[in-house]
Amino acid sequence: MAGFYFLILLSACAAAAATGSVFLPGEWYRSLKKPSWTPPKKAFPIVWTALYVISAFAATRIALSANPAPGLALWSLQIALNTLWTPVFFGARRMGMGMIVIAVLWVVLAAIIPVFLQADLLAGLLMIPYLVWISIAAGLNWRIWRDNRDLA
Amino acid sequence: MAGFYFLILLSACAAAAATGSVFLPGEWYRSLKKPSWTPPKKAFPIVWTALYVISAFAATRIALSANPAPGLALWSLQIALNTLWTPVFFGARRMGMGMIVIAVLWVVLAAIIPVFLQADLLAGLLMIPYLVWISIAAGLNWRIWRDNRDLA
């Protein structure tokens, strides 16, 4: 069953990742004013690929645990929010709505960690880098939104 | 716990539904050649709202069942694909890629029904209208793609 769960959950991540190939940053994003601590462009696909694989692996461990339902329900919410963010920000270029989506995603990930930890220690620990990255991404969304108000 | 699951799963549906308010059909969609059996425009938000609420309710019953993991894993995949389709079709106007997304969603829903039925009879039956609607939507995506090749 581990292989079945990992395949299904990684496919959900692939659906989320597909938004990144459909809605590319492009000229509009390049022209925006960005903070000095913006991660280098090439870091994004590498970090996201790692986070998707790790979060699918963590959720697989939850699926195989004694109490899978709370963690998997929250995981389904985070993957829907994750799939929504890129089209809202890069597709519709709605930076304010993107901020709301990523803020809710942050809250859901902050709730997932204790729920995962309770069901499976390793699964919970593996979600921490995802929360750290979303904290950076949310800070970036906020700064870009604030510093480019005239374009919003 | 039923209220917790329903709230979380309905929130995932809300993320998927939000794509419909960000990427409206608009002038481009109105100008496309559509088959005679296209459902009336006002049917879409009504049907989608009903299907989202029903599928969140069905998944809540699965979460409360004795074997929730296989059904919830598949449910997370369908909600990610559902969130992806609208931005691909109405946002990026990629009708061919939309066809791929909706075809995969159809297969996932066809797989969900027996898995749900095994865990909870009512939950499985409640997913049938969703599969019927996605069959219609997939047929519509196909016909619109085929009949508007010059615009694709």
CSV table of C-alpha atoms in Angstrom, one decimal:
chain,number,residue,atom,x,y,z
A,1,MET,CA,0.0,0.0,0.0
A,2,ALA,CA,2.9,2.4,0.6
A,3,GLY,CA,3.6,2.5,-3.2
A,4,PHE,CA,-0.1,3.2,-3.9
A,5,TYR,CA,-0.3,6.1,-1.4
A,6,PHE,CA,3.0,7.6,-2.6
A,7,LEU,CA,1.9,7.5,-6.2
A,8,ILE,CA,-1.5,9.1,-5.5
A,9,LEU,CA,-0.1,11.8,-3.3
A,10,LEU,CA,2.8,12.6,-5.6
A,11,SER,CA,0.3,12.8,-8.4
A,12,ALA,CA,-1.6,15.5,-6.4
A,13,CYS,CA,1.7,17.3,-6.0
A,14,ALA,CA,2.3,17.0,-9.8
A,15,ALA,CA,-1.1,18.7,-10.4
A,16,ALA,CA,0.0,21.6,-8.1
A,17,ALA,CA,3.5,21.7,-9.8
A,18,ALA,CA,1.8,21.8,-13.3
A,19,THR,CA,0.6,25.4,-12.5
A,20,GLY,CA,4.3,26.5,-12.4
A,21,SER,CA,4.7,25.3,-16.0
A,22,VAL,CA,1.5,26.9,-17.2
A,23,PHE,CA,1.8,30.3,-15.4
A,24,LEU,CA,5.5,31.3,-15.8
A,25,PRO,CA,6.8,34.4,-14.0
A,26,GLY,CA,7.8,36.0,-17.3
A,27,GLU,CA,8.4,39.7,-18.1
A,28,TRP,CA,5.7,41.0,-15.7
A,29,TYR,CA,7.4,39.3,-12.7
A,30,ARG,CA,10.9,40.3,-13.7
A,31,SER,CA,9.8,44.0,-13.9
A,32,LEU,CA,8.5,44.0,-10.3
A,33,LYS,CA,10.5,45.5,-7.4
A,34,LYS,CA,11.7,42.7,-5.2
A,35,PRO,CA,13.4,42.6,-1.8
A,36,SER,CA,17.2,42.0,-1.5
A,37,TRP,CA,16.7,38.7,0.2
A,38,THR,CA,14.6,37.2,-2.7
A,39,PRO,CA,16.0,33.7,-3.3
A,40,PRO,CA,17.8,33.2,-6.7
A,41,LYS,CA,15.4,32.2,-9.5
A,42,LYS,CA,16.9,28.8,-10.0
A,43,ALA,CA,16.3,27.9,-6.4
A,44,PHE,CA,12.5,27.8,-6.8
A,45,PRO,CA,12.1,24.7,-9.0
A,46,ILE,CA,14.7,22.8,-7.0
A,47,VAL,CA,13.2,23.6,-3.6
A,48,TRP,CA,9.6,23.0,-4.8
A,49,THR,CA,10.5,19.6,-6.3
A,50,ALA,CA,12.2,18.5,-3.1
A,51,LEU,CA,9.2,19.8,-0.9
A,52,TYR,CA,6.6,18.1,-3.1
A,53,VAL,CA,8.4,14.7,-2.9
A,54,ILE,CA,9.1,15.1,0.9
A,55,SER,CA,5.5,16.1,1.6
A,56,ALA,CA,4.1,13.2,-0.5
A,57,PHE,CA,6.4,10.9,1.5
A,58,ALA,CA,5.3,12.3,4.8
A,59,ALA,CA,1.7,12.0,3.9
A,60,THR,CA,2.3,8.4,2.8
A,61,ARG,CA,3.6,7.7,6.3
A,62,ILE,CA,0.4,9.3,7.8
A,63,ALA,CA,-1.8,7.2,5.4
A,64,LEU,CA,0.0,4.1,6.8
A,65,SER,CA,-0.3,5.2,10.5
A,66,ALA,CA,-2.9,4.2,13.0
A,67,ASN,CA,-4.9,7.4,12.7
A,68,PRO,CA,-4.6,8.7,9.2
A,69,ALA,CA,-7.8,10.8,8.7
A,70,PRO,CA,-7.0,14.1,10.4
A,71,GLY,CA,-3.6,14.5,8.7
A,72,LEU,CA,-4.8,13.4,5.3
A,73,ALA,CA,-7.8,15.8,5.4
A,74,LEU,CA,-5.5,18.7,6.2
A,75,TRP,CA,-3.0,17.5,3.5
A,76,SER,CA,-5.8,17.7,0.9
A,77,LEU,CA,-6.6,21.3,2.0
A,78,GLN,CA,-2.9,22.3,1.7
A,79,ILE,CA,-2.5,20.8,-1.8
A,80,ALA,CA,-5.7,22.6,-3.1
A,81,LEU,CA,-4.3,25.9,-1.7
A,82,ASN,CA,-0.9,25.2,-3.1
A,83,THR,CA,-2.5,24.5,-6.6
A,84,LEU,CA,-4.5,27.7,-6.3
A,85,TRP,CA,-1.7,30.1,-5.4
A,86,THR,CA,0.4,30.1,-8.7
A,87,PRO,CA,-2.6,30.8,-11.0
A,88,VAL,CA,-3.8,33.6,-8.7
A,89,PHE,CA,-0.4,35.3,-8.4
A,90,PHE,CA,1.3,34.6,-11.8
A,91,GLY,CA,-1.8,33.9,-13.9
A,92,ALA,CA,-4.3,36.6,-12.7
A,93,ARG,CA,-1.5,38.7,-11.2
A,94,ARG,CA,-3.7,39.3,-8.1
A,95,MET,CA,-1.0,39.9,-5.5
A,96,GLY,CA,-3.5,40.7,-2.7
A,97,MET,CA,-5.6,37.6,-3.2
A,98,GLY,CA,-2.3,35.6,-3.5
A,99,MET,CA,-1.4,37.0,0.0
A,100,ILE,CA,-4.7,35.7,1.4
A,101,VAL,CA,-4.2,32.2,-0.2
A,102,ILE,CA,-0.6,31.9,1.0
A,103,ALA,CA,-1.5,33.1,4.5
A,104,VAL,CA,-4.2,30.5,4.8
A,105,LEU,CA,-1.8,27.9,3.5
A,106,TRP,CA,0.7,28.9,6.2
A,107,VAL,CA,-1.9,28.4,8.9
A,108,VAL,CA,-2.9,25.0,7.5
A,109,LEU,CA,0.8,23.9,7.4
A,110,ALA,CA,1.3,25.2,11.0
A,111,ALA,CA,-1.7,23.0,12.0
A,112,ILE,CA,-0.5,20.0,10.0
A,113,ILE,CA,2.8,19.7,11.8
A,114,PRO,CA,1.4,18.9,15.3
A,115,VAL,CA,-1.3,16.6,13.8
A,116,PHE,CA,1.4,14.7,11.7
A,117,LEU,CA,3.8,14.6,14.8
A,118,GLN,CA,1.1,12.9,16.8
A,119,ALA,CA,0.5,10.2,14.2
A,120,ASP,CA,4.1,9.8,13.0
A,121,LEU,CA,7.1,11.6,14.4
A,122,LEU,CA,9.2,11.6,11.2
A,123,ALA,CA,6.2,12.7,9.0
A,124,GLY,CA,5.7,15.7,11.3
A,125,LEU,CA,9.4,16.7,11.2
A,126,LEU,CA,9.5,16.4,7.4
A,127,MET,CA,6.8,19.1,7.1
A,128,ILE,CA,8.9,21.7,8.9
A,129,PRO,CA,11.0,22.7,5.8
A,130,TYR,CA,7.7,23.2,3.8
A,131,LEU,CA,6.5,25.6,6.5
A,132,VAL,CA,9.8,27.4,6.5
A,133,TRP,CA,9.7,27.8,2.7
A,134,ILE,CA,6.1,29.1,2.8
A,135,SER,CA,7.1,31.6,5.4
A,136,ILE,CA,9.7,32.9,3.0
A,137,ALA,CA,7.3,32.8,0.1
A,138,ALA,CA,4.6,34.6,2.1
A,139,GLY,CA,7.1,37.3,3.1
A,140,LEU,CA,8.1,37.7,-0.5
A,141,ASN,CA,4.4,37.9,-1.7
A,142,TRP,CA,3.8,40.5,1.0
A,143,ARG,CA,6.8,42.7,0.1
A,144,ILE,CA,6.2,42.4,-3.7
A,145,TRP,CA,2.6,43.3,-3.2
A,146,ARG,CA,3.5,46.3,-0.9
A,147,ASP,CA,6.3,47.6,-3.1
A,148,ASN,CA,4.4,47.4,-6.3
A,149,ARG,CA,1.1,48.8,-5.3
A,150,ASP,CA,0.9,51.0,-8.4
A,151,LEU,CA,0.8,47.8,-10.6
A,152,ALA,CA,-1.7,45.9,-8.5
B,1,MET,CA,-14.7,15.2,14.6
B,2,ALA,CA,-17.4,15.1,11.8
B,3,GLY,CA,-17.6,18.9,12.0
B,4,PHE,CA,-13.8,19.3,11.8
B,5,TYR,CA,-13.5,17.0,8.8
B,6,PHE,CA,-16.4,18.7,6.9
B,7,LEU,CA,-14.9,22.1,7.6
B,8,ILE,CA,-11.4,21.2,6.4
B,9,LEU,CA,-12.7,19.3,3.3
B,10,LEU,CA,-15.2,22.0,2.4
B,11,SER,CA,-12.4,24.5,2.7
B,12,ALA,CA,-10.4,22.5,0.1
B,13,CYS,CA,-13.5,22.7,-2.2
B,14,ALA,CA,-13.6,26.5,-1.6
B,15,ALA,CA,-10.0,26.7,-2.8
B,16,ALA,CA,-11.0,24.9,-6.0
B,17,ALA,CA,-14.2,27.0,-6.3
B,18,ALA,CA,-12.2,30.2,-6.0
B,19,THR,CA,-10.6,29.5,-9.4
B,20,GLY,CA,-14.0,30.1,-10.9
B,21,SER,CA,-14.2,33.6,-9.5
B,22,VAL,CA,-10.7,34.5,-10.6
B,23,PHE,CA,-10.8,33.0,-14.1
B,24,LEU,CA,-14.2,33.9,-15.5
B,25,PRO,CA,-15.3,32.6,-18.9
B,26,GLY,CA,-15.7,36.1,-20.3
B,27,GLU,CA,-15.7,37.2,-23.9
B,28,TRP,CA,-13.2,34.6,-25.1
B,29,TYR,CA,-15.4,31.7,-24.0
B,30,ARG,CA,-18.6,33.3,-25.2
B,31,SER,CA,-17.1,33.6,-28.7
B,32,LEU,CA,-16.2,29.8,-28.9
B,33,LYS,CA,-18.3,27.4,-30.9
B,34,LYS,CA,-20.1,25.1,-28.5
B,35,PRO,CA,-22.2,22.0,-29.0
B,36,SER,CA,-26.1,22.2,-28.8
B,37,TRP,CA,-26.1,20.1,-25.6
B,38,THR,CA,-24.0,22.7,-23.7
B,39,PRO,CA,-25.8,23.2,-20.3
B,40,PRO,CA,-27.2,26.7,-19.7
B,41,LYS,CA,-24.6,29.1,-18.2
B,42,LYS,CA,-26.5,29.5,-14.9
B,43,ALA,CA,-26.4,25.7,-14.3
B,44,PHE,CA,-22.6,25.7,-13.7
B,45,PRO,CA,-22.3,27.6,-10.4
B,46,ILE,CA,-25.4,25.8,-9.0
B,47,VAL,CA,-24.2,22.3,-10.0
B,48,TRP,CA,-20.6,23.0,-8.8
B,49,THR,CA,-21.8,24.3,-5.4
B,50,ALA,CA,-23.9,21.2,-4.9
B,51,LEU,CA,-21.1,18.8,-6.0
B,52,TYR,CA,-18.5,20.5,-3.8
B,53,VAL,CA,-20.8,20.3,-0.7
B,54,ILE,CA,-21.8,16.7,-1.5
B,55,SER,CA,-18.2,15.5,-2.1
B,56,ALA,CA,-17.0,17.2,1.1
B,57,PHE,CA,-19.8,15.4,3.0
B,58,ALA,CA,-19.0,12.1,1.3
B,59,ALA,CA,-15.3,12.5,2.2
B,60,THR,CA,-16.2,13.3,5.8
B,61,ARG,CA,-18.0,10.0,6.0
B,62,ILE,CA,-14.9,8.3,4.6
B,63,ALA,CA,-12.7,10.1,7.2
B,64,LEU,CA,-15.0,8.7,9.9
B,65,SER,CA,-15.0,5.2,8.5
B,66,ALA,CA,-12.9,2.3,9.6
B,67,ASN,CA,-10.5,2.5,6.6
B,68,PRO,CA,-10.2,6.2,5.6
B,69,ALA,CA,-6.7,6.4,4.1
B,70,PRO,CA,-7.2,5.1,0.5
B,71,GLY,CA,-10.3,7.2,-0.1
B,72,LEU,CA,-8.9,10.4,1.4
B,73,ALA,CA,-5.6,10.0,-0.6
B,74,LEU,CA,-7.7,9.7,-3.8
B,75,TRP,CA,-9.9,12.6,-2.7
B,76,SER,CA,-6.8,14.9,-2.2
B,77,LEU,CA,-5.7,14.0,-5.8
B,78,GLN,CA,-9.2,14.9,-7.3
B,79,ILE,CA,-9.3,18.2,-5.5
B,80,ALA,CA,-5.9,19.2,-6.8
B,81,LEU,CA,-6.9,18.3,-10.3
B,82,ASN,CA,-10.2,20.1,-9.9
B,83,THR,CA,-8.3,23.2,-8.7
B,84,LEU,CA,-6.0,22.9,-11.7
B,85,TRP,CA,-8.6,22.7,-14.5
B,86,THR,CA,-10.2,26.1,-14.4
B,87,PRO,CA,-6.9,28.1,-14.5
B,88,VAL,CA,-5.6,25.9,-17.4
B,89,PHE,CA,-8.8,26.2,-19.4
B,90,PHE,CA,-10.1,29.7,-18.6
B,91,GLY,CA,-6.9,31.3,-17.4
B,92,ALA,CA,-4.2,30.0,-19.8
B,93,ARG,CA,-6.9,29.0,-22.5
B,94,ARG,CA,-5.0,25.8,-23.1
B,95,MET,CA,-7.9,23.6,-24.2
B,96,GLY,CA,-5.7,20.5,-25.0
B,97,MET,CA,-4.0,20.6,-21.6
B,98,GLY,CA,-7.4,21.1,-20.0
B,99,MET,CA,-8.6,17.9,-21.8
B,100,ILE,CA,-5.7,16.0,-20.2
B,101,VAL,CA,-6.4,17.3,-16.7
B,102,ILE,CA,-10.1,16.5,-17.0
B,103,ALA,CA,-9.5,13.1,-18.4
B,104,VAL,CA,-7.2,12.2,-15.5
B,105,LEU,CA,-9.8,13.7,-13.1
B,106,TRP,CA,-12.4,11.4,-14.7
B,107,VAL,CA,-10.2,8.3,-14.1
B,108,VAL,CA,-9.5,9.3,-10.5
B,109,LEU,CA,-13.3,9.8,-9.8
B,110,ALA,CA,-14.0,6.4,-11.5
B,111,ALA,CA,-11.5,4.9,-9.1
B,112,ILE,CA,-12.8,6.8,-6.0
B,113,ILE,CA,-16.3,5.4,-6.3
B,114,PRO,CA,-15.5,1.7,-5.7
B,115,VAL,CA,-13.0,2.7,-2.9
B,116,PHE,CA,-15.6,4.9,-1.2
B,117,LEU,CA,-18.3,2.2,-1.7
B,118,GLN,CA,-16.1,-0.3,0.1
B,119,ALA,CA,-15.5,2.0,3.1
B,120,ASP,CA,-19.0,3.6,3.2
B,121,LEU,CA,-22.0,2.8,0.9
B,122,LEU,CA,-23.6,6.2,1.0
B,123,ALA,CA,-20.3,8.0,0.5
B,124,GLY,CA,-19.7,6.0,-2.7
B,125,LEU,CA,-23.2,6.6,-4.1
B,126,LEU,CA,-22.8,10.3,-3.4
B,127,MET,CA,-19.8,10.5,-5.7
B,128,ILE,CA,-21.7,9.3,-8.7
B,129,PRO,CA,-23.3,12.7,-9.7
B,130,TYR,CA,-19.8,14.2,-9.6
B,131,LEU,CA,-18.5,11.5,-12.1
B,132,VAL,CA,-21.6,12.1,-14.3
B,133,TRP,CA,-21.0,15.9,-14.3
B,134,ILE,CA,-17.3,15.5,-15.1
B,135,SER,CA,-18.3,13.2,-18.0
B,136,ILE,CA,-20.4,16.0,-19.4
B,137,ALA,CA,-17.7,18.6,-18.7
B,138,ALA,CA,-15.0,16.4,-20.3
B,139,GLY,CA,-17.3,15.9,-23.4
B,140,LEU,CA,-17.8,19.7,-23.5
B,141,ASN,CA,-14.0,20.4,-23.2
B,142,TRP,CA,-13.4,17.9,-26.0
B,143,ARG,CA,-16.0,19.3,-28.4
B,144,ILE,CA,-14.9,22.9,-27.7
B,145,TRP,CA,-11.3,22.0,-28.3
B,146,ARG,CA,-12.0,20.1,-31.5
B,147,ASP,CA,-14.5,22.7,-32.9
B,148,ASN,CA,-12.2,25.7,-32.2
B,149,ARG,CA,-8.8,24.4,-33.3
B,150,ASP,CA,-8.1,27.6,-35.1
B,151,LEU,CA,-8.1,29.5,-31.8
B,152,ALA,CA,-6.1,26.9,-29.8
